[in-house]
Amino acid sequence: QAAPRSVFDLTGGRVAGSFYLGTVLVGLVLPIVLGGFGYVTPLSAGILMAIGLFSLVGDFFAKYTIAKAGVYMPLVPAERS
């Protein structure tokens, strides 16, 4: 039950905005698009730095959203009183 809830929170729930904007757009799409310009023209040091920075920000958001979306089941059931 915990895993489907975590996936829902990540893709359509409380952290979906951070996941799609931070991880997917900034961390994946922008570096791929900027790196694709390397096939057309040589990339400057500034563009390479921007690709690295976007990748770093995307990595942060990937770890952040996975940690925030995590739903954990207790290892030991709570005692009923």
Tab-separated table of N, CA, C and O in Angstrom, residues 11-47:
chain	number	residue	atom	x	y	z
A	11	THR	N	3.865	11.595	-8.788
A	11	THR	CA	3.442	11.904	-10.155
A	11	THR	C	2.167	12.738	-10.251
A	11	THR	O	1.943	13.372	-11.284
A	12	GLY	N	1.353	12.735	-9.219
A	12	GLY	CA	0.115	13.499	-9.319
A	12	GLY	C	-0.354	14.092	-8.020
A	12	GLY	O	-1.453	14.633	-7.955
A	13	GLY	N	0.446	13.986	-6.995
A	13	GLY	CA	0.023	14.435	-5.681
A	13	GLY	C	0.750	15.677	-5.210
A	13	GLY	O	1.018	16.605	-5.976
A	14	ARG	N	1.137	15.631	-3.957
A	14	ARG	CA	1.636	16.835	-3.287
A	14	ARG	C	3.002	17.299	-3.746
A	14	ARG	O	3.346	18.454	-3.540
A	15	VAL	N	3.822	16.471	-4.342
A	15	VAL	CA	5.149	16.913	-4.807
A	15	VAL	C	5.284	16.829	-6.324
A	15	VAL	O	6.384	16.919	-6.858
A	16	ALA	N	4.170	16.681	-7.020
A	16	ALA	CA	4.221	16.528	-8.479
A	16	ALA	C	4.797	17.766	-9.167
A	16	ALA	O	5.562	17.645	-10.132
A	17	GLY	N	4.470	18.949	-8.686
A	17	GLY	CA	4.995	20.170	-9.301
A	17	GLY	C	6.506	20.242	-9.218
A	17	GLY	O	7.188	20.529	-10.210
A	18	SER	N	7.047	19.958	-8.048
A	18	SER	CA	8.498	19.957	-7.889
A	18	SER	C	9.142	18.860	-8.726
A	18	SER	O	10.224	19.046	-9.274
A	19	PHE	N	8.483	17.713	-8.811
A	19	PHE	CA	9.029	16.610	-9.600
A	19	PHE	C	9.080	16.973	-11.084
A	19	PHE	O	10.116	16.838	-11.728
A	20	TYR	N	7.961	17.437	-11.625
A	20	TYR	CA	7.923	17.709	-13.061
A	20	TYR	C	8.738	18.944	-13.446
A	20	TYR	O	9.427	18.934	-14.462
A	21	LEU	N	8.649	20.002	-12.654
A	21	LEU	CA	9.408	21.213	-12.992
A	21	LEU	C	10.889	21.077	-12.663
A	21	LEU	O	11.742	21.415	-13.492
A	22	GLY	N	11.187	20.593	-11.475
A	22	GLY	CA	12.585	20.528	-11.046
A	22	GLY	C	13.347	19.373	-11.644
A	22	GLY	O	14.413	19.552	-12.235
A	23	THR	N	12.801	18.156	-11.497
A	23	THR	CA	13.521	16.972	-11.956
A	23	THR	C	13.435	16.804	-13.466
A	23	THR	O	14.463	16.663	-14.138
A	24	VAL	N	12.225	16.808	-13.997
A	24	VAL	CA	12.052	16.500	-15.417
A	24	VAL	C	12.472	17.676	-16.301
A	24	VAL	O	13.301	17.507	-17.200
A	25	LEU	N	11.928	18.855	-16.052
A	25	LEU	CA	12.213	19.988	-16.937
A	25	LEU	C	13.635	20.510	-16.763
A	25	LEU	O	14.419	20.536	-17.718
A	26	VAL	N	13.973	20.904	-15.540
A	26	VAL	CA	15.287	21.518	-15.314
A	26	VAL	C	16.398	20.473	-15.349
A	26	VAL	O	17.469	20.721	-15.908
A	27	GLY	N	16.152	19.298	-14.782
A	27	GLY	CA	17.214	18.309	-14.679
A	27	GLY	C	17.406	17.433	-15.895
A	27	GLY	O	18.490	16.892	-16.099
A	28	LEU	N	16.372	17.277	-16.714
A	28	LEU	CA	16.482	16.403	-17.883
A	28	LEU	C	16.325	17.138	-19.212
A	28	LEU	O	17.194	17.053	-20.077
A	29	VAL	N	15.204	17.832	-19.377
A	29	VAL	CA	14.891	18.430	-20.675
A	29	VAL	C	15.881	19.538	-21.043
A	29	VAL	O	16.438	19.538	-22.148
A	30	LEU	N	16.106	20.487	-20.135
A	30	LEU	CA	17.011	21.597	-20.461
A	30	LEU	C	18.438	21.133	-20.771
A	30	LEU	O	19.013	21.578	-21.778
A	31	PRO	N	19.047	20.245	-19.962
A	31	PRO	CA	20.390	19.795	-20.340
A	31	PRO	C	20.434	19.053	-21.673
A	31	PRO	O	21.389	19.210	-22.442
A	32	ILE	N	19.400	18.264	-21.971
A	32	ILE	CA	19.380	17.549	-23.252
A	32	ILE	C	19.247	18.524	-24.412
A	32	ILE	O	19.940	18.405	-25.435
A	33	VAL	N	18.360	19.509	-24.270
A	33	VAL	CA	18.176	20.499	-25.339
A	33	VAL	C	19.449	21.320	-25.542
A	33	VAL	O	19.906	21.507	-26.675
A	34	LEU	N	20.033	21.796	-24.451
A	34	LEU	CA	21.264	22.582	-24.577
A	34	LEU	C	22.407	21.740	-25.119
A	34	LEU	O	23.197	22.209	-25.943
A	35	GLY	N	22.504	20.493	-24.683
A	35	GLY	CA	23.535	19.609	-25.209
A	35	GLY	C	23.323	19.272	-26.667
A	35	GLY	O	24.284	19.052	-27.417
A	36	GLY	N	22.060	19.255	-27.101
A	36	GLY	CA	21.763	18.997	-28.513
A	36	GLY	C	22.288	20.070	-29.437
A	36	GLY	O	22.587	19.797	-30.610
A	37	PHE	N	22.444	21.286	-28.921
A	37	PHE	CA	23.039	22.342	-29.742
A	37	PHE	C	24.485	22.033	-30.087
A	37	PHE	O	25.043	22.607	-31.014
A	38	GLY	N	25.103	21.130	-29.354
A	38	GLY	CA	26.478	20.739	-29.632
A	38	GLY	C	26.634	20.033	-30.960
A	38	GLY	O	27.735	19.983	-31.519
A	39	TYR	N	25.554	19.483	-31.498
A	39	TYR	CA	25.606	18.873	-32.814
A	39	TYR	C	25.619	19.913	-33.917
A	39	TYR	O	26.059	19.657	-35.023
A	40	VAL	N	25.106	21.105	-33.625
A	40	VAL	CA	25.008	22.170	-34.614
A	40	VAL	C	26.227	23.083	-34.548
A	40	VAL	O	26.798	23.455	-35.578
A	41	THR	N	26.610	23.445	-33.357
A	41	THR	CA	27.708	24.395	-33.156
A	41	THR	C	28.486	24.007	-31.900
A	41	THR	O	27.915	23.386	-31.000
A	42	PRO	N	29.747	24.340	-31.828
A	42	PRO	CA	30.497	24.040	-30.604
A	42	PRO	C	29.887	24.774	-29.396
A	42	PRO	O	29.427	25.900	-29.509
A	43	LEU	N	29.902	24.108	-28.267
A	43	LEU	CA	29.327	24.687	-27.058
A	43	LEU	C	30.376	25.513	-26.323
A	43	LEU	O	31.517	25.093	-26.161
A	44	SER	N	29.966	26.675	-25.866
A	44	SER	CA	30.877	27.537	-25.105
A	44	SER	C	30.980	27.026	-23.674
A	44	SER	O	30.203	26.192	-23.227
A	45	ALA	N	31.953	27.569	-22.960
A	45	ALA	CA	32.135	27.182	-21.565
A	45	ALA	C	30.915	27.580	-20.731
A	45	ALA	O	30.538	26.875	-19.790
A	46	GLY	N	30.284	28.685	-21.069
A	46	GLY	CA	29.090	29.119	-20.340
A	46	GLY	C	27.926	28.159	-20.506
A	46	GLY	O	27.198	27.879	-19.551
A	47	ILE	N	27.743	27.658	-21.725
A	47	ILE	CA	26.667	26.696	-21.970
A	47	ILE	C	26.951	25.392	-21.230
A	47	ILE	O	26.054	24.792	-20.631
